[in-house]
mmCIF file of C-alpha atoms in Angstrom:
data_model
loop_
_atom_site.group_PDB
_atom_site.id
_atom_site.type_symbol
_atom_site.label_atom_id
_atom_site.label_comp_id
_atom_site.label_asym_id
_atom_site.label_seq_id
_atom_site.Cartn_x
_atom_site.Cartn_y
_atom_site.Cartn_z
ATOM 1 C CA MET O 1 -20.217 8.332 272.729
ATOM 2 C CA VAL O 2 -19.368 12.034 272.517
ATOM 3 C CA PRO O 3 -22.763 13.227 273.899
ATOM 4 C CA VAL O 4 -22.318 10.966 276.914
ATOM 5 C CA ILE O 5 -18.872 12.405 277.662
ATOM 6 C CA ILE O 6 -20.133 15.978 277.314
ATOM 7 C CA PHE O 7 -23.168 15.179 279.476
ATOM 8 C CA VAL O 8 -21.042 13.635 282.236
ATOM 9 C CA LEU O 9 -18.604 16.559 282.172
ATOM 10 C CA SER O 10 -21.296 19.238 282.351
ATOM 11 C CA SER O 11 -23.177 17.333 285.064
ATOM 12 C CA LEU O 12 -20.021 16.983 287.158
ATOM 13 C CA ILE O 13 -19.268 20.711 286.758
ATOM 14 C CA THR O 14 -22.851 21.602 287.720
ATOM 15 C CA LEU O 15 -23.074 19.327 290.743
ATOM 16 C CA GLY O 16 -19.547 20.106 291.969
ATOM 17 C CA ALA O 17 -20.202 23.831 291.755
ATOM 18 C CA ALA O 18 -23.566 23.354 293.495
ATOM 19 C CA VAL O 19 -21.896 21.503 296.394
ATOM 20 C CA ALA O 20 -19.376 24.340 296.646
ATOM 21 C CA VAL O 21 -22.270 26.846 296.710
ATOM 22 C CA VAL O 22 -23.893 25.260 299.749
ATOM 23 C CA THR O 23 -20.701 24.373 301.671
ATOM 24 C CA ASN O 24 -18.267 27.236 301.025
ATOM 25 C CA ARG O 25 -17.556 29.297 304.124
ATOM 26 C CA ASN O 26 -17.077 32.510 302.159
ATOM 27 C CA ILE O 27 -20.488 33.594 300.893
ATOM 28 C CA LEU O 28 -18.952 35.630 298.055
ATOM 29 C CA HIS O 29 -17.120 32.557 296.744
ATOM 30 C CA SER O 30 -20.442 30.717 296.980
ATOM 31 C CA ALA O 31 -21.944 33.307 294.632
ATOM 32 C CA PHE O 32 -19.112 32.774 292.122
ATOM 33 C CA TYR O 33 -19.613 28.997 292.255
ATOM 34 C CA LEU O 34 -23.320 29.668 291.715
ATOM 35 C CA ILE O 35 -22.413 31.335 288.386
ATOM 36 C CA LEU O 36 -20.394 28.221 287.448
ATOM 37 C CA ALA O 37 -23.378 26.013 288.322
ATOM 38 C CA PHE O 38 -25.620 28.158 286.093
ATOM 39 C CA VAL O 39 -23.142 27.747 283.207
ATOM 40 C CA GLY O 40 -23.246 23.968 283.702
ATOM 41 C CA VAL O 41 -27.049 23.987 283.654
ATOM 42 C CA ALA O 42 -26.970 26.078 280.451
ATOM 43 C CA SER O 43 -24.758 23.445 278.802
ATOM 44 C CA ILE O 44 -27.250 20.762 279.861
ATOM 45 C CA TYR O 45 -29.989 22.787 278.119
ATOM 46 C CA VAL O 46 -27.848 22.889 274.960
ATOM 47 C CA MET O 47 -27.522 19.101 275.126
ATOM 48 C CA LEU O 48 -31.303 18.857 275.409
ATOM 49 C CA GLU O 49 -31.649 20.800 272.130
ATOM 50 C CA ALA O 50 -33.197 23.832 273.815
ATOM 51 C CA PRO O 51 -30.821 26.627 272.647
ATOM 52 C CA PHE O 52 -33.256 29.447 273.440
ATOM 53 C CA ILE O 53 -33.598 28.273 277.046
ATOM 54 C CA ALA O 54 -29.799 28.045 277.308
ATOM 55 C CA VAL O 55 -29.402 31.639 276.121
ATOM 56 C CA VAL O 56 -32.132 32.829 278.500
ATOM 57 C CA GLN O 57 -30.384 30.943 281.307
ATOM 58 C CA VAL O 58 -27.152 32.841 280.664
ATOM 59 C CA LEU O 59 -28.961 36.171 280.266
ATOM 60 C CA VAL O 60 -31.383 35.974 283.168
ATOM 61 C CA TYR O 61 -29.605 33.794 285.726
ATOM 62 C CA ILE O 62 -25.974 34.844 285.198
ATOM 63 C CA GLY O 63 -26.599 38.324 283.842
ATOM 64 C CA ALA O 64 -29.289 39.393 286.283
ATOM 65 C CA ILE O 65 -29.847 37.072 289.255
ATOM 66 C CA ALA O 66 -26.219 36.200 290.039
ATOM 67 C CA ILE O 67 -25.134 39.826 289.686
ATOM 68 C CA LEU O 68 -27.990 40.908 291.962
ATOM 69 C CA ILE O 69 -26.908 38.313 294.563
ATOM 70 C CA VAL O 70 -23.290 39.531 294.402
ATOM 71 C CA PHE O 71 -24.543 43.102 294.917
ATOM 72 C CA ALA O 72 -26.588 42.061 297.946
ATOM 73 C CA ILE O 73 -23.586 40.218 299.442
ATOM 74 C CA MET O 74 -21.384 43.267 298.953
ATOM 75 C CA LEU O 75 -23.990 45.475 300.652
ATOM 76 C CA THR O 76 -24.312 43.170 303.685
ATOM 77 C CA ARG O 77 -20.762 41.886 303.800
ATOM 78 C CA ARG O 78 -19.473 43.277 307.071
ATOM 79 C CA LEU O 79 -21.357 40.773 309.234
ATOM 80 C CA MET O 80 -20.744 37.665 307.136
ATOM 81 C CA SER O 81 -16.977 37.383 307.147
ATOM 82 C CA LYS O 82 -15.582 33.922 306.749
ATOM 83 C CA ASP O 83 -14.638 33.279 310.378
ATOM 84 C CA LEU O 84 -18.297 33.116 311.373
ATOM 85 C CA VAL O 85 -20.084 29.788 311.488
ATOM 86 C CA GLN O 86 -22.081 29.505 308.275
ATOM 87 C CA VAL O 87 -24.315 26.527 309.075
ATOM 88 C CA ASN O 88 -27.043 26.388 311.694
ATOM 89 C CA ALA O 89 -27.505 23.850 314.470
ATOM 90 C CA GLN O 90 -29.705 21.463 312.513
ATOM 91 C CA TRP O 91 -27.364 21.017 309.534
ATOM 92 C CA GLY O 92 -27.098 17.288 310.304
ATOM 93 C CA TRP O 93 -30.852 16.870 309.926
ATOM 94 C CA ALA O 94 -30.706 19.032 306.799
ATOM 95 C CA LEU O 95 -28.057 16.726 305.315
ATOM 96 C CA PHE O 96 -30.181 13.706 306.247
ATOM 97 C CA GLY O 97 -33.238 15.235 304.579
ATOM 98 C CA ALA O 98 -31.319 16.196 301.456
ATOM 99 C CA VAL O 99 -29.786 12.734 301.061
ATOM 100 C CA GLY O 100 -33.198 11.189 301.689
ATOM 101 C CA SER O 101 -34.832 13.371 299.053
ATOM 102 C CA PHE O 102 -32.088 12.478 296.559
ATOM 103 C CA VAL O 103 -32.507 8.754 297.215
ATOM 104 C CA VAL O 104 -36.301 8.886 296.809
ATOM 105 C CA LEU O 105 -36.326 11.201 293.766
ATOM 106 C CA GLY O 106 -33.402 9.441 292.087
ATOM 107 C CA TRP O 107 -34.938 6.025 292.665
ATOM 108 C CA ILE O 108 -38.267 7.132 291.182
ATOM 109 C CA ALA O 109 -36.587 8.815 288.189
ATOM 110 C CA TYR O 110 -34.413 5.791 287.540
ATOM 111 C CA SER O 111 -36.935 2.996 287.996
ATOM 112 C CA VAL O 112 -39.970 4.383 286.125
ATOM 113 C CA GLN O 113 -40.244 3.337 282.472
ATOM 114 C CA TRP O 114 -40.814 6.749 280.843
ATOM 115 C CA PRO O 115 -42.844 6.629 277.581
ATOM 116 C CA VAL O 116 -40.021 8.129 275.528
ATOM 117 C CA SER O 117 -41.117 9.593 272.198
ATOM 118 C CA VAL O 118 -39.104 8.901 269.033
ATOM 119 C CA GLN O 119 -40.020 12.250 267.470
ATOM 120 C CA THR O 120 -37.345 14.866 266.940
ATOM 121 C CA VAL O 121 -37.317 18.532 267.838
ATOM 122 C CA PRO O 122 -38.827 20.736 265.096
ATOM 123 C CA ALA O 123 -36.150 22.664 263.224
ATOM 124 C CA ASP O 124 -37.737 26.060 263.918
ATOM 125 C CA SER O 125 -38.380 25.544 267.623
ATOM 126 C CA ILE O 126 -37.473 29.155 268.498
ATOM 127 C CA THR O 127 -40.040 30.487 266.001
ATOM 128 C CA LEU O 128 -42.545 28.098 267.517
ATOM 129 C CA ILE O 129 -41.877 29.479 271.029
ATOM 130 C CA GLY O 130 -42.606 33.014 269.840
ATOM 131 C CA GLU O 131 -45.790 32.010 268.047
ATOM 132 C CA GLU O 132 -47.100 29.971 270.984
ATOM 133 C CA LEU O 133 -46.301 32.731 273.502
ATOM 134 C CA LEU O 134 -48.377 35.220 271.507
ATOM 135 C CA SER O 135 -51.265 32.889 270.653
ATOM 136 C CA THR O 136 -51.990 29.950 272.993
ATOM 137 C CA TYR O 137 -50.179 31.346 276.020
ATOM 138 C CA VAL O 138 -50.855 35.033 275.539
ATOM 139 C CA ILE O 139 -52.776 35.448 278.826
ATOM 140 C CA PRO O 140 -50.076 33.847 281.030
ATOM 141 C CA PHE O 141 -47.537 35.927 279.073
ATOM 142 C CA GLU O 142 -49.316 39.166 279.928
ATOM 143 C CA ILE O 143 -49.845 38.112 283.550
ATOM 144 C CA ALA O 144 -46.108 37.392 283.795
ATOM 145 C CA SER O 145 -45.353 40.922 282.622
ATOM 146 C CA VAL O 146 -47.706 42.331 285.284
ATOM 147 C CA LEU O 147 -45.999 40.100 287.877
ATOM 148 C CA LEU O 148 -42.578 41.445 286.868
ATOM 149 C CA LEU O 149 -43.834 45.029 287.105
ATOM 150 C CA ALA O 150 -45.326 44.376 290.547
ATOM 151 C CA ALA O 151 -42.079 42.747 291.725
ATOM 152 C CA LEU O 152 -40.076 45.705 290.413
ATOM 153 C CA VAL O 153 -42.241 48.279 292.198
ATOM 154 C CA GLY O 154 -42.349 46.142 295.356
ATOM 155 C CA ALA O 155 -38.568 45.717 295.421
ATOM 156 C CA ILE O 156 -38.041 49.465 295.067
ATOM 157 C CA ILE O 157 -40.559 50.253 297.824
ATOM 158 C CA ILE O 158 -39.144 47.648 300.220
ATOM 159 C CA GLY O 159 -35.532 48.536 299.497
ATOM 160 C CA ARG O 160 -35.630 52.318 299.575
ATOM 161 C CA GLU O 161 -34.380 54.377 302.469
ATOM 162 C CA ARG O 162 -37.085 55.829 304.701
ATOM 163 C CA GLU O 163 -36.718 59.328 306.076
ATOM 164 C CA MET N 1 -25.427 6.608 271.526
ATOM 165 C CA SER N 2 -27.477 9.341 273.118
ATOM 166 C CA VAL N 3 -27.933 10.023 276.813
ATOM 167 C CA PRO N 4 -30.934 8.197 278.370
ATOM 168 C CA ILE N 5 -33.667 10.268 280.000
ATOM 169 C CA ASN N 6 -33.036 8.755 283.439
ATOM 170 C CA TRP N 7 -29.574 10.311 283.673
ATOM 171 C CA TYR N 8 -30.919 13.819 283.239
ATOM 172 C CA LEU N 9 -33.598 13.172 285.869
ATOM 173 C CA VAL N 10 -31.040 11.822 288.359
ATOM 174 C CA VAL N 11 -28.800 14.861 287.834
ATOM 175 C CA ALA N 12 -31.798 17.135 288.392
ATOM 176 C CA ALA N 13 -32.715 15.210 291.556
ATOM 177 C CA ALA N 14 -29.139 15.613 292.843
ATOM 178 C CA LEU N 15 -29.147 19.341 292.089
ATOM 179 C CA PHE N 16 -32.517 19.730 293.834
ATOM 180 C CA SER N 17 -31.255 17.887 296.931
ATOM 181 C CA ILE N 18 -28.072 19.978 297.087
ATOM 182 C CA GLY N 19 -30.215 23.118 296.907
ATOM 183 C CA LEU N 20 -32.490 21.725 299.616
ATOM 184 C CA TYR N 21 -29.498 21.168 301.885
ATOM 185 C CA GLY N 22 -28.379 24.749 301.253
ATOM 186 C CA VAL N 23 -31.821 26.132 302.116
ATOM 187 C CA LEU N 24 -32.090 24.110 305.326
ATOM 188 C CA SER N 25 -28.562 24.560 306.650
ATOM 189 C CA ARG N 26 -27.457 28.113 305.769
ATOM 190 C CA ARG N 27 -27.625 30.847 308.391
ATOM 191 C CA ASN N 28 -27.202 33.665 305.895
ATOM 192 C CA ALA N 29 -30.454 34.739 304.222
ATOM 193 C CA ILE N 30 -28.639 35.285 300.910
ATOM 194 C CA GLY N 31 -27.242 31.734 301.153
ATOM 195 C CA ILE N 32 -30.811 30.455 301.502
ATOM 196 C CA LEU N 33 -31.807 32.390 298.371
ATOM 197 C CA MET N 34 -28.909 30.792 296.465
ATOM 198 C CA GLY N 35 -30.163 27.344 297.522
ATOM 199 C CA ILE N 36 -33.632 28.237 296.199
ATOM 200 C CA GLU N 37 -32.077 29.246 292.863
ATOM 201 C CA LEU N 38 -30.369 25.834 292.620
ATOM 202 C CA MET N 39 -33.700 24.094 293.296
ATOM 203 C CA LEU N 40 -35.458 26.165 290.613
ATOM 204 C CA ASN N 41 -32.709 25.244 288.151
ATOM 205 C CA ALA N 42 -33.238 21.555 288.925
ATOM 206 C CA VAL N 43 -36.964 21.970 288.236
ATOM 207 C CA ASN N 44 -36.185 23.626 284.903
ATOM 208 C CA ILE N 45 -33.848 20.785 283.904
ATOM 209 C CA ASN N 46 -36.713 18.373 284.620
ATOM 210 C CA LEU N 47 -39.165 20.428 282.548
ATOM 211 C CA ILE N 48 -36.827 20.622 279.541
ATOM 212 C CA THR N 49 -35.931 16.924 279.848
ATOM 213 C CA PHE N 50 -39.582 15.848 279.833
ATOM 214 C CA TRP N 51 -40.268 18.178 276.902
ATOM 215 C CA ARG N 52 -37.341 16.788 274.890
ATOM 216 C CA TYR N 53 -37.967 13.099 275.548
ATOM 217 C CA LEU N 54 -41.738 12.797 275.931
ATOM 218 C CA ASP N 55 -43.282 15.484 273.702
ATOM 219 C CA PRO N 56 -40.728 17.389 271.596
ATOM 220 C CA VAL N 57 -43.163 18.453 268.855
ATOM 221 C CA ARG N 58 -45.309 20.740 270.977
ATOM 222 C CA ILE N 59 -43.300 23.427 272.724
ATOM 223 C CA THR N 60 -45.202 23.487 276.047
ATOM 224 C CA GLY N 61 -42.268 22.383 278.221
ATOM 225 C CA GLN N 62 -40.070 25.230 277.059
ATOM 226 C CA ILE N 63 -42.877 27.767 277.611
ATOM 227 C CA PHE N 64 -43.309 26.470 281.172
ATOM 228 C CA ALA N 65 -39.567 26.822 281.781
ATOM 229 C CA ILE N 66 -39.697 30.428 280.538
ATOM 230 C CA PHE N 67 -42.433 31.197 283.080
ATOM 231 C CA VAL N 68 -40.317 29.616 285.825
ATOM 232 C CA PHE N 69 -37.488 31.966 284.799
ATOM 233 C CA THR N 70 -39.842 34.931 285.097
ATOM 234 C CA VAL N 71 -41.082 33.967 288.538
ATOM 235 C CA ALA N 72 -37.509 33.261 289.715
ATOM 236 C CA ALA N 73 -36.382 36.716 288.623
ATOM 237 C CA ALA N 74 -39.289 38.371 290.444
ATOM 238 C CA GLU N 75 -38.690 36.237 293.546
ATOM 239 C CA VAL N 76 -34.992 37.018 293.814
ATOM 240 C CA ALA N 77 -35.548 40.761 293.297
ATOM 241 C CA VAL N 78 -38.116 40.958 296.102
ATOM 242 C CA GLY N 79 -36.123 38.579 298.322
ATOM 243 C CA LEU N 80 -32.914 40.566 298.084
ATOM 244 C CA ALA N 81 -34.791 43.830 298.672
ATOM 245 C CA LEU N 82 -36.214 42.272 301.858
ATOM 246 C CA VAL N 83 -32.734 41.114 302.954
ATOM 247 C CA ILE N 84 -31.248 44.578 302.432
ATOM 248 C CA SER N 85 -34.179 46.202 304.241
ATOM 249 C CA ILE N 86 -33.795 43.831 307.207
ATOM 250 C CA TYR N 87 -30.042 44.442 307.236
ATOM 251 C CA ARG N 88 -30.662 48.185 307.416
ATOM 252 C CA ASN N 89 -33.150 47.868 310.300
ATOM 253 C CA ARG N 90 -31.682 45.006 312.364
ATOM 254 C CA ASP N 91 -28.014 45.069 311.289
ATOM 255 C CA THR N 92 -27.950 41.350 310.537
ATOM 256 C CA VAL N 93 -28.691 38.892 307.733
ATOM 257 C CA VAL N 94 -28.542 35.793 309.971
ATOM 258 C CA VAL N 95 -32.030 34.284 309.865
ATOM 259 C CA GLU N 96 -31.838 33.043 313.476
ATOM 260 C CA ASP N 97 -31.499 36.612 314.714
ATOM 261 C CA ILE N 98 -34.456 37.871 312.700
ATOM 262 C CA ASP N 99 -37.122 36.921 315.262
ATOM 263 C CA LEU N 100 -39.204 40.068 315.663
ATOM 264 C CA LEU N 101 -42.444 38.097 315.944
ATOM 265 C CA LYS N 102 -41.090 35.909 318.761
ATOM 266 C CA GLU N 103 -40.215 38.706 321.158
#
């Protein structure tokens, strides 16, 4: 019973914060709710017995991405004060599309009989991640590092001041 | 009693749809990026859920999620650099006003 209660609580926190992210009129408050949504997703990862992914979620999403978004909002703040309209003209269609996608996806996820495995997670799953990353998946791993380097250089070049 | 797989998938579908609404309805470019982050998080919940319930012995699902993290970090860095660059040149971050190619 306890896992169900924890699951429902973390899901409600995640989804409530996500709704606040997309509806809040103050974009800075949206960014703070985004951090709360990331924390909720991290707790869902913990419930799914993926502790490494949960830690990476906190490190990368909250520690890097959310902070970067807050920085960008601060740098562009003057024009996005809260008395401006924050949604565009087709928000009704957007709401329709979002509800439609939830109905379709949720119906598929709920009605399919997934072939659930009875096996349990190996005790040393974090060791296993490290070994797999440096053996089976070593080429994608290296390509990801090149991608990060390219994104870093690209972001600096795009973002720097031109004389 | 453990949580059935369907519940996780429905939560991920809801998170994805909320992010989709944010992407489609926001006027602020940074708001659109935040919606994309929510959608990527929903995808990661799906990946970890399928790994945990369908094939927990091999670690492939978690590896895939780690690569999604990497790509999301790269995407948000470049995206925010673009937003700041556009703000410096056009003095706006409202996507409707960024219509250089239409003029």
